[in-house]
XYZ file of C-alpha atoms in Angstrom:
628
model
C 0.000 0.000 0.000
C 1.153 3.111 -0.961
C 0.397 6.825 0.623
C 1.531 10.366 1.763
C 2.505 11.112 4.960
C 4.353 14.299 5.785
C 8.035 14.504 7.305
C 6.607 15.755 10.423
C 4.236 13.412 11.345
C 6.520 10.508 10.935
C 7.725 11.588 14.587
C 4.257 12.745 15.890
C 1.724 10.742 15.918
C 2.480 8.243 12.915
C 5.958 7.230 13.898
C 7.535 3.870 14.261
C 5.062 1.747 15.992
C 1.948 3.708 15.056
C -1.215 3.280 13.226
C -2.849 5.208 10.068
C -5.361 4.790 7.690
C -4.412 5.299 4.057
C -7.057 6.657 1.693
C -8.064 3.504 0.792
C -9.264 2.578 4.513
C -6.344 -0.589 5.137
C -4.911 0.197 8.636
C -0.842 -0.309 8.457
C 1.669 -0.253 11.000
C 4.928 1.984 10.560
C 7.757 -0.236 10.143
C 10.821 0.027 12.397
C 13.941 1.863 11.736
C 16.043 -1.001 10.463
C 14.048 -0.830 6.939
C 13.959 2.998 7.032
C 16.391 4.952 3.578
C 15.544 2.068 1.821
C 14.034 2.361 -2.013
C 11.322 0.660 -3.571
C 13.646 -2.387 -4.350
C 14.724 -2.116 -0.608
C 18.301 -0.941 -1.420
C 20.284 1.271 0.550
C 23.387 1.656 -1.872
C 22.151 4.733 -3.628
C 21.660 7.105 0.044
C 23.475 10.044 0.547
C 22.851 10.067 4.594
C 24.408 13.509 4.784
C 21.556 15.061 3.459
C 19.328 13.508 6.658
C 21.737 13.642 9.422
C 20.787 16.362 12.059
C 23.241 17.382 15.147
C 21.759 18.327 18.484
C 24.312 17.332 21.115
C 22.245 18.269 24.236
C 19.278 15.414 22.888
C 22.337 13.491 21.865
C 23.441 12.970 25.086
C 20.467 12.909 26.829
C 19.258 9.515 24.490
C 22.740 8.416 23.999
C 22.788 8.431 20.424
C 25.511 9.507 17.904
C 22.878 11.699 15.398
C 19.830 12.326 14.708
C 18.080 11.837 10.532
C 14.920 13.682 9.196
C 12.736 11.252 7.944
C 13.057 9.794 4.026
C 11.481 12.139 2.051
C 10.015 10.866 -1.123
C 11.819 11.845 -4.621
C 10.990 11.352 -8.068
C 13.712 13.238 -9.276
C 16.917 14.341 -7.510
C 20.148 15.894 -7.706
C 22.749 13.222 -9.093
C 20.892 9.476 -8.457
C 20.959 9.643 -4.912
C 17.850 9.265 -2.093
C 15.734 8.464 -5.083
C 12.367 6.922 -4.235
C 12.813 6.170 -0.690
C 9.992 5.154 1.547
C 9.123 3.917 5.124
C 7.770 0.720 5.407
C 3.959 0.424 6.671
C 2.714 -3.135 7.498
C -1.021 -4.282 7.062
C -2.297 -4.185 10.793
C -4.424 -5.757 12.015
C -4.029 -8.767 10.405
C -7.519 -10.094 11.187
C -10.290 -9.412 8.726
C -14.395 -9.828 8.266
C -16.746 -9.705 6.113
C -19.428 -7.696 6.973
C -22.186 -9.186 5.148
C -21.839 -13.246 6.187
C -19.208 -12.624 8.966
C -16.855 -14.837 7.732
C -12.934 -13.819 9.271
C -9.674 -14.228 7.989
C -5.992 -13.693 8.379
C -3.532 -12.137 6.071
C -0.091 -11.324 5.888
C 1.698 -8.231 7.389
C 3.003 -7.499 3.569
C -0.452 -7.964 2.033
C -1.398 -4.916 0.056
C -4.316 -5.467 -1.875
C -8.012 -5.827 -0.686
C -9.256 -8.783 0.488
C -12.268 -10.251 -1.168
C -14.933 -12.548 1.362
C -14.699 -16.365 -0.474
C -17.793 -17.737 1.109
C -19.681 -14.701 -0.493
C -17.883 -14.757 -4.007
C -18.564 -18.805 -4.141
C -22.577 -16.970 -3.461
C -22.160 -14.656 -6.480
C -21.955 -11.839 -4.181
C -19.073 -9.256 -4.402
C -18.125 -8.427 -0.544
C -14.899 -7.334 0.607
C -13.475 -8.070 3.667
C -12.667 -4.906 6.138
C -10.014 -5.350 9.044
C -11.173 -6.095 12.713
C -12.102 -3.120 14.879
C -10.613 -5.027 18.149
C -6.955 -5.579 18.972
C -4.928 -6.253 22.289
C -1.880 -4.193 23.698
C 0.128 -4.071 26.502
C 1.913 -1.670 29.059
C 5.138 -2.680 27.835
C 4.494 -1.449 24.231
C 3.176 -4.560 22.916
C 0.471 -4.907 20.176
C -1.298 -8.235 18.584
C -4.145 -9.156 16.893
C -7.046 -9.839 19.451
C -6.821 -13.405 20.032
C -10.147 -14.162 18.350
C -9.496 -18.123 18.532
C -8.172 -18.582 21.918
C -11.301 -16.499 23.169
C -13.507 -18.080 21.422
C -12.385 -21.582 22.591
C -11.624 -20.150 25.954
C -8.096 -21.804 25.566
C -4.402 -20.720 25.513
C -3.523 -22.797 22.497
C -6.500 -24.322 20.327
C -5.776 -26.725 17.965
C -9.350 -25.903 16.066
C -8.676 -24.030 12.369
C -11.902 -24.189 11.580
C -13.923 -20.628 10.273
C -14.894 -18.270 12.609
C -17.182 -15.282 12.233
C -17.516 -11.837 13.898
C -20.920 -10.963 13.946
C -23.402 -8.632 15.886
C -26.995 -9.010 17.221
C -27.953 -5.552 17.372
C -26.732 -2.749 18.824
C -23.162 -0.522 19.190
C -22.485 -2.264 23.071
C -19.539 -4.920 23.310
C -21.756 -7.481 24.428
C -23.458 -7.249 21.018
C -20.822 -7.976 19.595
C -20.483 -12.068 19.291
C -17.281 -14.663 18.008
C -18.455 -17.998 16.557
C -16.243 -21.178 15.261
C -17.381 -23.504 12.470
C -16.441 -26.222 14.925
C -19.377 -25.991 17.035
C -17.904 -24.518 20.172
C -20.373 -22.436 22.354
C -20.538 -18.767 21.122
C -18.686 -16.415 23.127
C -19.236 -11.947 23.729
C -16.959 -9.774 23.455
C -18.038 -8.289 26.847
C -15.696 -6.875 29.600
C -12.223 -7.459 26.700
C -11.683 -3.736 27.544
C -11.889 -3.213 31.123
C -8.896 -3.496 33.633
C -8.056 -2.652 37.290
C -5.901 -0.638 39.229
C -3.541 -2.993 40.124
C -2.949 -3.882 36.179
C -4.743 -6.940 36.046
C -7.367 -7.047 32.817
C -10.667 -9.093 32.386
C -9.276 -10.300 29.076
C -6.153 -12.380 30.480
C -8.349 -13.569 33.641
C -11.145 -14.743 31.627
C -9.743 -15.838 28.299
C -9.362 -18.986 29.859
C -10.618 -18.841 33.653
C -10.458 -21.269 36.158
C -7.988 -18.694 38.074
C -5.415 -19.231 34.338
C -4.111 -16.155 33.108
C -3.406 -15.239 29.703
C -0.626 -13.073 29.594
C 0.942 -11.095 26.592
C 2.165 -12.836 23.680
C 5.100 -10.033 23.177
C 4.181 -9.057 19.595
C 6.075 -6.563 17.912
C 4.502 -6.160 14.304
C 5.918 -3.134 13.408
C 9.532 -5.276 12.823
C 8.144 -7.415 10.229
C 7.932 -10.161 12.139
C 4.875 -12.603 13.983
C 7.286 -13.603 16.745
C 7.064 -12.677 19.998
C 8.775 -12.494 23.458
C 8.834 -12.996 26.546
C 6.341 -10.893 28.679
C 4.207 -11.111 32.122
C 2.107 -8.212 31.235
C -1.369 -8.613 31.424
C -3.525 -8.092 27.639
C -6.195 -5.510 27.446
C -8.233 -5.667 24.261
C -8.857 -2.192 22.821
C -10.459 -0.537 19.696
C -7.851 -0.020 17.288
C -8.418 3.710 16.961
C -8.293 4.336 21.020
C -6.342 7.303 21.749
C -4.314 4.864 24.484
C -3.163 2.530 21.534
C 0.137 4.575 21.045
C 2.172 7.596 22.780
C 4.898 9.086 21.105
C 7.528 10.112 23.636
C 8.989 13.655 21.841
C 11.735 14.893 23.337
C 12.610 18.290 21.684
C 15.042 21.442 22.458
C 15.645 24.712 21.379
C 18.727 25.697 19.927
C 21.340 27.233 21.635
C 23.852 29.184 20.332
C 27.548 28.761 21.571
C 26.959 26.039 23.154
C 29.742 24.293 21.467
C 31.992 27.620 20.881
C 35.569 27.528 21.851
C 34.926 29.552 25.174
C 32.534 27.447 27.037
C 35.097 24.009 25.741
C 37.622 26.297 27.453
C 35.475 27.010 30.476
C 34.742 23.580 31.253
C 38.303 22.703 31.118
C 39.208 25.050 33.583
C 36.632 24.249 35.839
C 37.411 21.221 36.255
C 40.683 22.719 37.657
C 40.816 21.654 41.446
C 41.016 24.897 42.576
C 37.374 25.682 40.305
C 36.022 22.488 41.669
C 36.223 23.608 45.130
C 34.560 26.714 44.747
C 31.674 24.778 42.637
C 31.591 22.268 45.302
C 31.069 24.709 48.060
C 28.097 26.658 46.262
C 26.317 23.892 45.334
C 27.006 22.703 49.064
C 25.270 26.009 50.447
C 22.221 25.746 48.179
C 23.793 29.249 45.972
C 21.300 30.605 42.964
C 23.118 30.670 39.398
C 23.892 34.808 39.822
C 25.567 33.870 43.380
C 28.157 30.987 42.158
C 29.150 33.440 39.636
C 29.892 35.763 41.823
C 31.471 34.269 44.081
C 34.158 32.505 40.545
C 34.420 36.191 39.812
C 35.434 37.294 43.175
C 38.165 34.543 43.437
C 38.983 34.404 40.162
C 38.722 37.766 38.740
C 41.836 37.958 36.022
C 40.709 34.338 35.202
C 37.018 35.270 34.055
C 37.275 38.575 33.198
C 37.148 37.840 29.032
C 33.677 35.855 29.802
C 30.144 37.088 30.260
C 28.161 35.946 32.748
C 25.718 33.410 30.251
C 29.233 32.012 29.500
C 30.002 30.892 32.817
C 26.138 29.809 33.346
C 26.158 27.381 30.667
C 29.691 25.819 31.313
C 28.374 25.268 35.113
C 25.228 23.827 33.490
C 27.299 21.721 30.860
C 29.661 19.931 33.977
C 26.493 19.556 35.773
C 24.843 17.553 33.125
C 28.440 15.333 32.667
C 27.990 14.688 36.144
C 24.091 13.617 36.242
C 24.667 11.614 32.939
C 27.750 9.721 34.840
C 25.343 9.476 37.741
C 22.699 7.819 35.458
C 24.274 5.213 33.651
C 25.787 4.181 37.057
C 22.210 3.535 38.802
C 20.544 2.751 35.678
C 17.996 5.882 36.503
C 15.687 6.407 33.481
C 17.112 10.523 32.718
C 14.549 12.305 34.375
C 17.358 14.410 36.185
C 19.216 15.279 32.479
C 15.761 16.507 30.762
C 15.807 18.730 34.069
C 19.174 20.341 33.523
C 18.336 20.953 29.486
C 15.532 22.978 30.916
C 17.539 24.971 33.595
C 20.381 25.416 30.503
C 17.164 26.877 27.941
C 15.617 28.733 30.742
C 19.523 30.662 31.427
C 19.089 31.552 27.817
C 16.261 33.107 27.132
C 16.357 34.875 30.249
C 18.972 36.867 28.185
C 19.095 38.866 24.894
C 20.840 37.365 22.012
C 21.128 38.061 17.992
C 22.452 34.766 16.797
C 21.025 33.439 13.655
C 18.324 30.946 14.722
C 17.973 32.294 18.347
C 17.012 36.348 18.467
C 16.108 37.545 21.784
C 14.612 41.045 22.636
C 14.115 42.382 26.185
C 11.215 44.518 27.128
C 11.302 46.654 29.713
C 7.934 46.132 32.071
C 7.816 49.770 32.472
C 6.973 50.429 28.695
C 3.566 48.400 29.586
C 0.568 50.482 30.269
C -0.334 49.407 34.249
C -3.880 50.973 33.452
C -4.569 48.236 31.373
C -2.526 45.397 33.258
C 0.320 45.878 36.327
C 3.103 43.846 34.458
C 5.655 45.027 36.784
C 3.247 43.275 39.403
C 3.637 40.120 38.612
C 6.240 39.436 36.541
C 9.709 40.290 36.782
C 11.054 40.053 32.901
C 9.141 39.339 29.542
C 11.942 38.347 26.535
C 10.600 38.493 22.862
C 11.909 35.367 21.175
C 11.573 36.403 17.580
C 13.469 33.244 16.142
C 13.802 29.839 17.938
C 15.197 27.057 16.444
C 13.236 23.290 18.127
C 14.813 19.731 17.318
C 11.926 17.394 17.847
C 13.112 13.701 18.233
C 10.731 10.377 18.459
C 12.625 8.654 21.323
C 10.092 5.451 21.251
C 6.256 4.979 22.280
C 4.120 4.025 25.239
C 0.958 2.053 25.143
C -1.866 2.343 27.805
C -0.530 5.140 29.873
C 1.313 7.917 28.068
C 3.966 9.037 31.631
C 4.615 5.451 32.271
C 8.342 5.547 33.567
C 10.296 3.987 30.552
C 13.887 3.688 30.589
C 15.477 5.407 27.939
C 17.638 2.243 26.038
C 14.243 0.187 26.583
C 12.289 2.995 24.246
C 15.168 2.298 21.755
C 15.205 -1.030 21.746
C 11.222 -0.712 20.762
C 12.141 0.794 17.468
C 14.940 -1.556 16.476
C 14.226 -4.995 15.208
C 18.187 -5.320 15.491
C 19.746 -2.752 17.651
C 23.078 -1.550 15.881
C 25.827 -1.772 17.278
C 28.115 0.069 15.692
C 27.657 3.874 17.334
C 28.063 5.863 14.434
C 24.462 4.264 13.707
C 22.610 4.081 16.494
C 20.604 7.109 15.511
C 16.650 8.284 15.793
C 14.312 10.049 14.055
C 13.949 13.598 14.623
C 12.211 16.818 12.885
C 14.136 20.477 12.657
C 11.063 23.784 13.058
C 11.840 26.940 13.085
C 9.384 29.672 15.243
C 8.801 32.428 17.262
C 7.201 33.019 20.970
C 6.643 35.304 24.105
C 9.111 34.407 27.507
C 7.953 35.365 30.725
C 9.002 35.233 33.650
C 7.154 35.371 37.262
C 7.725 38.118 40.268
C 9.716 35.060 42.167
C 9.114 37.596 45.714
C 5.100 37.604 44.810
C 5.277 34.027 43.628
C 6.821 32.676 47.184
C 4.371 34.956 49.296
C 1.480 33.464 47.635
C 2.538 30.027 47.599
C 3.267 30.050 51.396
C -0.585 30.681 52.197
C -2.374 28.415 53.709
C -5.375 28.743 51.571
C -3.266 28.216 48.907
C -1.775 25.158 50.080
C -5.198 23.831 51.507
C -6.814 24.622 47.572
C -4.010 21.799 46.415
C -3.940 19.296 48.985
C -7.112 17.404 46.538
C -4.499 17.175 43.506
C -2.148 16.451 45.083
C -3.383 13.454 47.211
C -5.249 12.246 43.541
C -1.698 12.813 42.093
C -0.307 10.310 44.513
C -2.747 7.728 44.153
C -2.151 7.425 40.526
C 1.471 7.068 41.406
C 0.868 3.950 43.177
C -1.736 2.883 40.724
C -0.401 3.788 37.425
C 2.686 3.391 38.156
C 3.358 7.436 35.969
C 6.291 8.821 35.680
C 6.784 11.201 39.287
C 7.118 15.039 39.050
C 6.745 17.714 41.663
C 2.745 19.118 42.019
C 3.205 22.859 43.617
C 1.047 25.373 43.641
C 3.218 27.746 41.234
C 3.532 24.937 38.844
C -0.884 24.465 38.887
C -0.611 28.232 38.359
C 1.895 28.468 36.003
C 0.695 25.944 33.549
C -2.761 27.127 34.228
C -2.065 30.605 33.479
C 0.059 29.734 30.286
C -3.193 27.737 28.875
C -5.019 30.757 29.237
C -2.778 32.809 27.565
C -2.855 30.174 24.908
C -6.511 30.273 23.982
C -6.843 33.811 24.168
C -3.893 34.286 21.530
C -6.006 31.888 19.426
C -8.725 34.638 19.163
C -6.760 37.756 19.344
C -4.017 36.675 16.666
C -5.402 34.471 14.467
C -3.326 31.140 15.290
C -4.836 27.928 15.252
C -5.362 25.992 18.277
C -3.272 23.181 17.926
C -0.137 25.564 16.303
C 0.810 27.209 19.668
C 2.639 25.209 22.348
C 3.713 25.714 25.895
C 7.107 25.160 27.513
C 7.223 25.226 31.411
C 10.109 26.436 33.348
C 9.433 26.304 36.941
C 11.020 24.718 40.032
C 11.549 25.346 43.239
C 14.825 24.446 43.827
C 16.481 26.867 46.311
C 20.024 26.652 44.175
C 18.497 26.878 40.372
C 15.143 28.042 40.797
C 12.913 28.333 37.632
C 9.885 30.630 37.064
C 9.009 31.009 33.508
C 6.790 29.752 30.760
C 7.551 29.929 26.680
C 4.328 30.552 24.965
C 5.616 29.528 21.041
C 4.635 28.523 17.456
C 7.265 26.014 15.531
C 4.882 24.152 13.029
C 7.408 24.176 10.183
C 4.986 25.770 8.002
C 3.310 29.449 7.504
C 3.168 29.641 11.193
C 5.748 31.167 13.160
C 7.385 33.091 10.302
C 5.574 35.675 9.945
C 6.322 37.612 14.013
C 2.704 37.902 14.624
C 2.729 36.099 18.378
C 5.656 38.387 18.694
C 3.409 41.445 17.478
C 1.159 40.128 20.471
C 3.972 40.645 22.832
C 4.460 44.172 22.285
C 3.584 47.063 24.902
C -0.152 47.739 24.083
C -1.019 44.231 22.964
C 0.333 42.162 25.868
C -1.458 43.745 28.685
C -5.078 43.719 26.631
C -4.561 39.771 25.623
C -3.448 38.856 29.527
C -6.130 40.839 30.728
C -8.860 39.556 28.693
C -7.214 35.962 29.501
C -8.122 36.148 33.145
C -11.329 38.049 32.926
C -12.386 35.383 30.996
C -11.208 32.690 33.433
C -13.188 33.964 36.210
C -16.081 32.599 35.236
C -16.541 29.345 32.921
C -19.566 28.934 30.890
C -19.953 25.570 32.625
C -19.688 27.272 35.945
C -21.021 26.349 38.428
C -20.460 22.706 37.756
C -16.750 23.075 36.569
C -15.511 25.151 39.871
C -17.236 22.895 42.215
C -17.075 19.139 40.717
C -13.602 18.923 42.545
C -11.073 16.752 40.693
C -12.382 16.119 37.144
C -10.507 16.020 33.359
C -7.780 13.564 32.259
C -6.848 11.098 35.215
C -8.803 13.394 37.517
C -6.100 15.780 37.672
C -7.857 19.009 37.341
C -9.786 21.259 39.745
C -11.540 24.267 38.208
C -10.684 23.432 34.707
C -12.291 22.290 31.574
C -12.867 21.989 27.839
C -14.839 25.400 28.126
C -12.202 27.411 29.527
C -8.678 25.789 30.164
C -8.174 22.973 27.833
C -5.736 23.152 24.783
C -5.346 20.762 22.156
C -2.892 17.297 23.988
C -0.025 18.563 21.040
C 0.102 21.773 22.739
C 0.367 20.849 26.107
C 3.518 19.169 27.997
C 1.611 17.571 30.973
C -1.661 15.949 29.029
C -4.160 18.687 30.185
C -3.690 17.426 33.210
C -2.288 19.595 36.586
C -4.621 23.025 35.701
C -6.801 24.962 38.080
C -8.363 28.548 37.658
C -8.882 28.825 41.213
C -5.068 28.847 42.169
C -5.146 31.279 38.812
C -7.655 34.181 39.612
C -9.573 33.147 42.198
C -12.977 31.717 42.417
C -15.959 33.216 43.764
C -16.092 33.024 47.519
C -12.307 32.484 47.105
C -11.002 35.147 45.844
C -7.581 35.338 47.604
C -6.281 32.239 46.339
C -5.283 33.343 43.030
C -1.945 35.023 41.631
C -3.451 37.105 39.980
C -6.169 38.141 42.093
């Protein structure tokens, strides 16, 4: 089967491991990367590599990989005869088809392309084709497989019957209409309770498939590699519609660009601190808990001749740059999964844009807070900087998948090893798919004095203690990825989805083309308390500096005022401020598709962690929020 796909959504959301529909309606799997620069004849001798290969050595480091490629795009014609009519394999999934007319099921090969006509109705004179099974099973390791329509059926692990079986439905759009029969005689069987699961992991599906207290566990199918094998896992199956949203999560890890980060003065920097002398100083700062401006300093005032040819972002991102050689050391000793090095590429980003800069795919412009109008909006109030990024550069990279739970805690060489039917071992390929947009967006940056005076109030505090506990709880249950719920990160994230879908009416953007990036911690040595409000679509959007416009002294003020207006009262108020915990895993307080929810590509936590209260207040609660 042939059809378009564009570059960009081979790493989000049709990437290795993922479904689509081509024109034609056949679901197909995309292959793994083994296959990928491969032509039609699946040769690999006429690829000029160069041409993909894209360098981004914070990500590099962070996924251990040598490079990253853009995915194959397809060419007709071509400088010279090179990267001529590559493509990316897609395999017919699922494999399992039925006619919907007599029922009759059948089951093809991953490399089938054509349509499959229904035998028992062509022997009839009838003209049916068969149409691929709406049911298949995954796993919380990644897994995927055909439902296994003949083990159900026979309520057995391994059936010897190969007789016909049909897929049929006595009425109705429920499961348990839904109804598997085998030409062999065996009892009937519904398709009832294949879906649900319990907190603990178990599934109906794998304790009933066969019962009598006999669990069916996952088979360990991989299709995407080409291959029906499968290994060893003790996960329990959970059957699924193939077009569930929880059927595949693309893990993105992405980064802006920073410029100099590989120039000759911060290779020198890190050299000399690693100096014993510099290492004691370091050692002591980070010892007594010292903020970024402090340890430099405190370098300067020992070492004044020493540093006196560096700026201050200099010294910032060598101290960042050791610190991340340190945590990465740390990591592969313990095996930890990198939570700690995505942590430090943020502090390193955040140190950036908190400054001006005129490089060629980073421009920074400060504004001063006092050319704001306060009449419309006290900026100086409650926020201490706001940076105009009028070109960012963002390396987006497909790092592997999830199934089930998008946060599930997934070690970084296990994601690999999902996308590799033979991990290489050579390093100058171990490499991963990754996309290069270009953009534009509004920086700010929080009072931090206002910020830790309102999170230190007890109503504050009190107004979280619900999230927080139903955060926990899906720790233990889900098993999710665990992250720090405060109330200036509810805020902050809050506040930036606001800003978000006001933009969407004041400057045209779509939706789904604006994005967030969160900067806030409360570490007492590297605090963070920003958010990046951007547009990097790699199209039309972005280019053309109107978010930046929006940023501007007489626009900014209007569009953040209007933001929080609005949030103070939802037009499903009163249920959505009084509900309690609500939205995606229950995560939410005051906050819902009518007034804080943004598209899931434009939003790093899942919609999830967002309250208006803890925004601007609620009425009878006024005093809870920032901005109030």
């Amino acid at each position: 089967m042939v059809y378009p796909i564009r570059r960009a959504q081979m790493i989000a959301p049709f990437g290795t491991g993922a479904m689509s529909i081509s024109k034609s309606g056949i679901s197909a799997i995309c292959g793994g990367l083994d296959h990928w620069y491969k032509d039609k004849n699946g040769s690999s001798e006429r690829v000029d590599l160069s041409q993909y290969k894209i360098k981004e050595w914070r990500l590099e480091r962070l996924l251990g990989v040598d490079h990253f490629r853009l995915p194959p795009d397809f060419r007709y014609k071509g400088a010279g005869e090179n990267n001529k009519f590559l493509t990316v394999p897609f395999l017919r999934f699922p494999q399992w088809h039925y006619c919907t007319f007599c029922g009759d099921m059948k089951k093809t090969e991953l490399t089938t392309k054509s349509r499959e006509e229904c035998s028992t109705c062509k022997a009839n004179n009838i003209k049916k084709f068969m149409v691929q099974v709406p049911f298949i099973a995954i796993c919380e390791n990644g897994h995927i497989q055909d439902f296994p329509w003949r083990e159900w059926v026979h309520r057995s692990a391994n059936p010897s019957c190969t007789a016909t079986m049909k897929l049929v439905s006595t009425g109705g759009g429920a499961l348990t209409t839904m109804q598997v029969k085998c030409g062999c005689g065996v009892e009937p069987r519904m398709l009832n309770k294949i879906t649900s699961a319990h907190p603990d992991g178990s599934t109906e599906l794998s304790k009933e498939l066969v019962g009598g207290g006999n669990v069916f566990y996952c088979q360990g199918k991989r299709p995407w590699l080409g291959t029906e094998d499968g290994e060893t896992c003790r996960c329990h199956l959970r059957g699924s519609l193939r077009s569930a949203s929880n059927v595949y999560f693309a893990q993105v890890r992405s980064a802006i660009y920073i410029p100099g980060e590989v120039s000759r003065q911060i290779k020198t920097l890190i050299e000399l601190f690693q100096s014993p002398q510099y290492v004691r100083i370091l050692n002591l700062s980070k010892r007594g808990n010292l903020s970024e401006e402090e340890t430099v300093d405190e370098l300067r005032a020992q070492f004044r001749i020493e540093l006196e040819t560096y700026s201050d972002a200099e010294i910032k991102r060598a101290i960042l740059s050791l610190e991340q050689r340190a945590t990465i050391e740390i990591e592969e000793n313990e095996g930890a999964g990198g939570t700690d090095l995505e942590r430090v590429l943020r502090l390193e980003e955040y140190s950036v844009l908190s400054e001006t800069s005129d490089q060629d795919d980073l421009k920074i412009r400060w504004i001063p807070l006092a050319q704001y109008d306060s009449n419309l909006f006290d900026m100086e109030k409650y926020f201490s900087d706001v940076f105009l990024v009028e070109k960012l550069k963002e390396t987006r990279v497909l790092a592997g998948f999830n199934r089930v739970f998008n946060d599930r805690p997934t070690d970084v060489q296990q994601l690999k090893y999902q996308m590799w039917r033979s991990v290489p071992d050579e390093s100058s390929d171990n490499w991963l798919p990754a996309y290069v947009v270009y953009g534009e967006g509004i920086f700010l940056k929080f009072n931090p004095d206002l910020l830790n005076t309102w999170e230190d109030k007890a109503d504050v505090v009190s107004r979280l203690q619900p999230l927080a506990e139903r955060y926990r709880n899906l720790l233990v249950n889900r098993r999710t990825r665990e992250k720090q719920i405060t109330p200036r990160f509810v805020m902050a994230h809050t506040f930036a989805h606001l800003l978000m879908n006001q933009l969407t009416f004041e400057c045209g953007y779509s939706s789904s083309s604006l994005r967030e990036r969160l900067y806030i911690s409360d570490d007492e040595a590297n605090p963070m308390y920003g958010i990046l409000i951007y547009t990097a679509a790699g199209d039309s959007d972005g280019t053309m500096g109107g978010l930046v416009r929006m940023g501007k002294p007489g626009y900014l003020e209007k569009v953040i005022q209007k933001s929080l207006i609005n949030a103070g009262w939802c037009s499903s108020d009163p249920i959505c401020s009084e509900i309690g915990p609500q939205g995606p895993d229950s995560c939410n307080l005051a906050a819902c598709h009518s007034c804080s929810l943004v598209p899931e590509t434009a939003c790093e936590e899942f919609n999830r962690f967002l309250d208006r209260g803890l925004t601007v207040g609620l009425p009878g609660s006024q005093q809870i929020g920032y901005f109030s």
